Amino acid sequence: MNQLARTALVLAGAGAGAAVLRRAASARRRAREDGERWMVVTIDRAPTDVMPHGDPPSPLDEFGDALEITVRPAPGDRGTELAARLREPTSPASASLPSRLAGKDPRQGVRRALREAKSLLETGEVMLPDAPPTGRGDTVGGKVVGLASRRAGGEGVL
């Protein structure tokens, strides 16, 4: 390959990389400008069962007017999507990694409430994991498992 073609290839790659970085930065900026992101769970129930009288499920109802809640049919006729987000944007300090690890991020409560609402609507009770026998805390492994179990209650996977 000659020198001119090699230089053109390098410049094209650098331009593409710059475009990707610019697009990612603008997406982050738009997310900040748009406010908080929606947190969504899919519930295996009809939309009329999720909010029968217009009232949110009890775990989400505890937030009062602090939450914006929507209900819509899930794609592919797979139940209902229950979405929630805080009305007031969270500060960057409260959404930082140290705040999340310490359990101080206000969005963690919304995630927990969504998981509990899903569990209540699908099974009638809030499903909690059994305490693992290795979580006694008298070993290094037990301490790690205990820490992970306590942290999962606030962050979890939606």
PDB file of C-alpha atoms in Angstrom:
ATOM      1  CA  MET A   1       0.000   0.000   0.000  1.00  0.00           C
ATOM      2  CA  ASN A   2       1.439   3.356  -0.923  1.00  0.00           C
ATOM      3  CA  GLN A   3       2.044   6.194   1.532  1.00  0.00           C
ATOM      4  CA  LEU A   4      -0.878   8.336   0.305  1.00  0.00           C
ATOM      5  CA  ALA A   5      -3.431   5.531   0.747  1.00  0.00           C
ATOM      6  CA  ARG A   6      -2.067   4.730   4.214  1.00  0.00           C
ATOM      7  CA  THR A   7      -2.305   8.385   5.270  1.00  0.00           C
ATOM      8  CA  ALA A   8      -5.864   8.638   3.928  1.00  0.00           C
ATOM      9  CA  LEU A   9      -6.850   5.504   5.848  1.00  0.00           C
ATOM     10  CA  VAL A  10      -5.396   6.853   9.108  1.00  0.00           C
ATOM     11  CA  LEU A  11      -7.147  10.202   8.650  1.00  0.00           C
ATOM     12  CA  ALA A  12     -10.461   8.493   7.876  1.00  0.00           C
ATOM     13  CA  GLY A  13     -10.151   6.360  11.019  1.00  0.00           C
ATOM     14  CA  ALA A  14      -9.325   9.403  13.142  1.00  0.00           C
ATOM     15  CA  GLY A  15     -12.292  11.288  11.696  1.00  0.00           C
ATOM     16  CA  ALA A  16     -14.644   8.399  12.391  1.00  0.00           C
ATOM     17  CA  GLY A  17     -13.356   8.146  15.968  1.00  0.00           C
ATOM     18  CA  ALA A  18     -13.873  11.875  16.511  1.00  0.00           C
ATOM     19  CA  ALA A  19     -17.425  11.619  15.155  1.00  0.00           C
ATOM     20  CA  VAL A  20     -18.226   8.764  17.551  1.00  0.00           C
ATOM     21  CA  LEU A  21     -16.855  10.723  20.519  1.00  0.00           C
ATOM     22  CA  ARG A  22     -18.780  13.845  19.504  1.00  0.00           C
ATOM     23  CA  ARG A  23     -22.012  11.867  19.186  1.00  0.00           C
ATOM     24  CA  ALA A  24     -21.524  10.234  22.609  1.00  0.00           C
ATOM     25  CA  ALA A  25     -20.850  13.621  24.226  1.00  0.00           C
ATOM     26  CA  SER A  26     -23.961  15.151  22.658  1.00  0.00           C
ATOM     27  CA  ALA A  27     -26.066  12.167  23.806  1.00  0.00           C
ATOM     28  CA  ARG A  28     -24.857  12.679  27.381  1.00  0.00           C
ATOM     29  CA  ARG A  29     -25.582  16.402  27.133  1.00  0.00           C
ATOM     30  CA  ARG A  30     -29.106  15.725  25.793  1.00  0.00           C
ATOM     31  CA  ALA A  31     -29.743  13.247  28.627  1.00  0.00           C
ATOM     32  CA  ARG A  32     -28.786  15.918  31.174  1.00  0.00           C
ATOM     33  CA  GLU A  33     -30.959  18.504  29.432  1.00  0.00           C
ATOM     34  CA  ASP A  34     -33.917  16.123  29.181  1.00  0.00           C
ATOM     35  CA  GLY A  35     -33.810  15.400  32.896  1.00  0.00           C
ATOM     36  CA  GLU A  36     -33.787  11.963  34.425  1.00  0.00           C
ATOM     37  CA  ARG A  37     -34.031   8.801  32.403  1.00  0.00           C
ATOM     38  CA  TRP A  38     -37.033   6.548  32.728  1.00  0.00           C
ATOM     39  CA  MET A  39     -36.565   3.339  34.681  1.00  0.00           C
ATOM     40  CA  VAL A  40     -38.806   0.595  33.281  1.00  0.00           C
ATOM     41  CA  VAL A  41     -39.910  -2.905  34.271  1.00  0.00           C
ATOM     42  CA  THR A  42     -42.035  -5.266  32.216  1.00  0.00           C
ATOM     43  CA  ILE A  43     -44.847  -6.856  34.206  1.00  0.00           C
ATOM     44  CA  ASP A  44     -46.660  -9.959  33.036  1.00  0.00           C
ATOM     45  CA  ARG A  45     -50.107  -8.423  33.628  1.00  0.00           C
ATOM     46  CA  ALA A  46     -52.603  -6.376  31.628  1.00  0.00           C
ATOM     47  CA  PRO A  47     -52.282  -2.574  31.849  1.00  0.00           C
ATOM     48  CA  THR A  48     -55.645  -2.418  33.646  1.00  0.00           C
ATOM     49  CA  ASP A  49     -54.231  -4.692  36.377  1.00  0.00           C
ATOM     50  CA  VAL A  50     -51.121  -2.562  36.934  1.00  0.00           C
ATOM     51  CA  MET A  51     -52.929   0.710  37.732  1.00  0.00           C
ATOM     52  CA  PRO A  52     -56.595  -0.291  38.050  1.00  0.00           C
ATOM     53  CA  HIS A  53     -57.935   3.008  39.461  1.00  0.00           C
ATOM     54  CA  GLY A  54     -55.141   5.268  38.265  1.00  0.00           C
ATOM     55  CA  ASP A  55     -53.187   4.751  41.490  1.00  0.00           C
ATOM     56  CA  PRO A  56     -49.640   3.397  41.232  1.00  0.00           C
ATOM     57  CA  PRO A  57     -48.702   0.150  43.019  1.00  0.00           C
ATOM     58  CA  SER A  58     -47.983   0.581  46.738  1.00  0.00           C
ATOM     59  CA  PRO A  59     -44.144   0.662  46.578  1.00  0.00           C
ATOM     60  CA  LEU A  60     -44.297   3.501  44.035  1.00  0.00           C
ATOM     61  CA  ASP A  61     -47.197   5.224  45.796  1.00  0.00           C
ATOM     62  CA  GLU A  62     -44.908   5.911  48.760  1.00  0.00           C
ATOM     63  CA  PHE A  63     -43.030   8.503  46.653  1.00  0.00           C
ATOM     64  CA  GLY A  64     -46.167  10.614  46.243  1.00  0.00           C
ATOM     65  CA  ASP A  65     -45.792  13.427  43.720  1.00  0.00           C
ATOM     66  CA  ALA A  66     -42.006  13.018  43.526  1.00  0.00           C
ATOM     67  CA  LEU A  67     -42.397  10.439  40.723  1.00  0.00           C
ATOM     68  CA  GLU A  68     -43.702  10.633  37.211  1.00  0.00           C
ATOM     69  CA  ILE A  69     -45.229   7.245  36.310  1.00  0.00           C
ATOM     70  CA  THR A  70     -46.457   5.873  32.980  1.00  0.00           C
ATOM     71  CA  VAL A  71     -48.037   2.565  32.007  1.00  0.00           C
ATOM     72  CA  ARG A  72     -48.168   1.233  28.456  1.00  0.00           C
ATOM     73  CA  PRO A  73     -48.515  -2.146  26.757  1.00  0.00           C
ATOM     74  CA  ALA A  74     -45.198  -3.910  26.310  1.00  0.00           C
ATOM     75  CA  PRO A  75     -44.025  -4.611  22.752  1.00  0.00           C
ATOM     76  CA  GLY A  76     -44.975  -7.956  21.281  1.00  0.00           C
ATOM     77  CA  ASP A  77     -48.004  -8.382  23.563  1.00  0.00           C
ATOM     78  CA  ARG A  78     -45.718  -9.328  26.460  1.00  0.00           C
ATOM     79  CA  GLY A  79     -47.527  -7.657  29.338  1.00  0.00           C
ATOM     80  CA  THR A  80     -47.186  -4.078  30.522  1.00  0.00           C
ATOM     81  CA  GLU A  81     -44.309  -1.641  30.850  1.00  0.00           C
ATOM     82  CA  LEU A  82     -44.337   0.300  34.109  1.00  0.00           C
ATOM     83  CA  ALA A  83     -41.998   3.300  33.902  1.00  0.00           C
ATOM     84  CA  ALA A  84     -41.012   5.805  36.575  1.00  0.00           C
ATOM     85  CA  ARG A  85     -38.621   8.695  36.984  1.00  0.00           C
ATOM     86  CA  LEU A  86     -38.027  11.402  39.542  1.00  0.00           C
ATOM     87  CA  ARG A  87     -39.659  14.728  38.724  1.00  0.00           C
ATOM     88  CA  GLU A  88     -36.736  16.721  40.161  1.00  0.00           C
ATOM     89  CA  PRO A  89     -33.341  16.078  38.545  1.00  0.00           C
ATOM     90  CA  THR A  90     -30.725  14.591  40.814  1.00  0.00           C
ATOM     91  CA  SER A  91     -27.539  16.499  41.468  1.00  0.00           C
ATOM     92  CA  PRO A  92     -24.343  15.143  39.905  1.00  0.00           C
ATOM     93  CA  ALA A  93     -22.924  14.593  43.400  1.00  0.00           C
ATOM     94  CA  SER A  94     -25.822  12.365  44.490  1.00  0.00           C
ATOM     95  CA  ALA A  95     -25.635  10.372  41.227  1.00  0.00           C
ATOM     96  CA  SER A  96     -21.880   9.805  41.434  1.00  0.00           C
ATOM     97  CA  LEU A  97     -20.290   6.398  41.881  1.00  0.00           C
ATOM     98  CA  PRO A  98     -19.349   6.965  45.563  1.00  0.00           C
ATOM     99  CA  SER A  99     -22.938   8.025  46.338  1.00  0.00           C
ATOM    100  CA  ARG A 100     -24.311   4.967  44.572  1.00  0.00           C
ATOM    101  CA  LEU A 101     -21.943   2.667  46.457  1.00  0.00           C
ATOM    102  CA  ALA A 102     -22.953   4.296  49.755  1.00  0.00           C
ATOM    103  CA  GLY A 103     -26.653   3.909  48.899  1.00  0.00           C
ATOM    104  CA  LYS A 104     -27.261   7.685  48.783  1.00  0.00           C
ATOM    105  CA  ASP A 105     -28.438   7.944  45.160  1.00  0.00           C
ATOM    106  CA  PRO A 106     -32.188   8.796  45.173  1.00  0.00           C
ATOM    107  CA  ARG A 107     -32.702   6.779  41.984  1.00  0.00           C
ATOM    108  CA  GLN A 108     -31.873   3.585  43.890  1.00  0.00           C
ATOM    109  CA  GLY A 109     -35.133   3.897  45.814  1.00  0.00           C
ATOM    110  CA  VAL A 110     -37.047   4.182  42.543  1.00  0.00           C
ATOM    111  CA  ARG A 111     -35.336   1.053  41.181  1.00  0.00           C
ATOM    112  CA  ARG A 112     -36.130  -0.840  44.382  1.00  0.00           C
ATOM    113  CA  ALA A 113     -39.774   0.308  44.291  1.00  0.00           C
ATOM    114  CA  LEU A 114     -40.127  -0.800  40.654  1.00  0.00           C
ATOM    115  CA  ARG A 115     -38.727  -4.246  41.458  1.00  0.00           C
ATOM    116  CA  GLU A 116     -41.036  -4.563  44.467  1.00  0.00           C
ATOM    117  CA  ALA A 117     -44.065  -3.430  42.426  1.00  0.00           C
ATOM    118  CA  LYS A 118     -43.268  -6.010  39.744  1.00  0.00           C
ATOM    119  CA  SER A 119     -42.932  -8.722  42.360  1.00  0.00           C
ATOM    120  CA  LEU A 120     -46.175  -7.736  44.106  1.00  0.00           C
ATOM    121  CA  LEU A 121     -48.179  -7.596  40.889  1.00  0.00           C
ATOM    122  CA  GLU A 122     -46.861 -10.887  39.511  1.00  0.00           C
ATOM    123  CA  THR A 123     -46.669 -13.016  42.659  1.00  0.00           C
ATOM    124  CA  GLY A 124     -48.598 -11.180  45.368  1.00  0.00           C
ATOM    125  CA  GLU A 125     -45.547 -10.706  47.589  1.00  0.00           C
ATOM    126  CA  VAL A 126     -42.116  -9.119  47.488  1.00  0.00           C
ATOM    127  CA  MET A 127     -39.698 -11.873  46.641  1.00  0.00           C
ATOM    128  CA  LEU A 128     -36.441 -11.710  48.600  1.00  0.00           C
ATOM    129  CA  PRO A 129     -33.472 -14.056  48.269  1.00  0.00           C
ATOM    130  CA  ASP A 130     -32.793 -16.485  51.082  1.00  0.00           C
ATOM    131  CA  ALA A 131     -29.746 -15.653  53.155  1.00  0.00           C
ATOM    132  CA  PRO A 132     -26.863 -17.703  51.750  1.00  0.00           C
ATOM    133  CA  PRO A 133     -25.014 -19.850  54.284  1.00  0.00           C
ATOM    134  CA  THR A 134     -21.770 -18.242  53.133  1.00  0.00           C
ATOM    135  CA  GLY A 135     -23.084 -14.828  54.162  1.00  0.00           C
ATOM    136  CA  ARG A 136     -22.456 -15.401  57.870  1.00  0.00           C
ATOM    137  CA  GLY A 137     -19.624 -12.901  57.783  1.00  0.00           C
ATOM    138  CA  ASP A 138     -17.065 -14.941  59.694  1.00  0.00           C
ATOM    139  CA  THR A 139     -15.004 -15.577  56.545  1.00  0.00           C
ATOM    140  CA  VAL A 140     -13.621 -13.302  53.859  1.00  0.00           C
ATOM    141  CA  GLY A 141     -15.909 -14.898  51.270  1.00  0.00           C
ATOM    142  CA  GLY A 142     -18.902 -14.504  53.567  1.00  0.00           C
ATOM    143  CA  LYS A 143     -18.164 -10.808  53.996  1.00  0.00           C
ATOM    144  CA  VAL A 144     -17.952 -10.344  50.220  1.00  0.00           C
ATOM    145  CA  VAL A 145     -21.260 -12.176  49.673  1.00  0.00           C
ATOM    146  CA  GLY A 146     -22.916 -10.149  52.441  1.00  0.00           C
ATOM    147  CA  LEU A 147     -21.686  -6.878  50.962  1.00  0.00           C
ATOM    148  CA  ALA A 148     -22.908  -7.832  47.489  1.00  0.00           C
ATOM    149  CA  SER A 149     -26.318  -8.886  48.852  1.00  0.00           C
ATOM    150  CA  ARG A 150     -26.788  -5.625  50.758  1.00  0.00           C
ATOM    151  CA  ARG A 151     -25.738  -3.535  47.746  1.00  0.00           C
ATOM    152  CA  ALA A 152     -28.024  -5.436  45.342  1.00  0.00           C
ATOM    153  CA  GLY A 153     -31.091  -4.228  47.233  1.00  0.00           C
ATOM    154  CA  GLY A 154     -30.388  -0.635  46.243  1.00  0.00           C
ATOM    155  CA  GLU A 155     -29.048  -0.958  42.735  1.00  0.00           C
ATOM    156  CA  GLY A 156     -30.218  -4.254  41.263  1.00  0.00           C
ATOM    157  CA  VAL A 157     -30.829  -4.939  37.609  1.00  0.00           C
ATOM    158  CA  LEU A 158     -33.950  -3.717  35.873  1.00  0.00           C
TER     159      LEU A 158
END
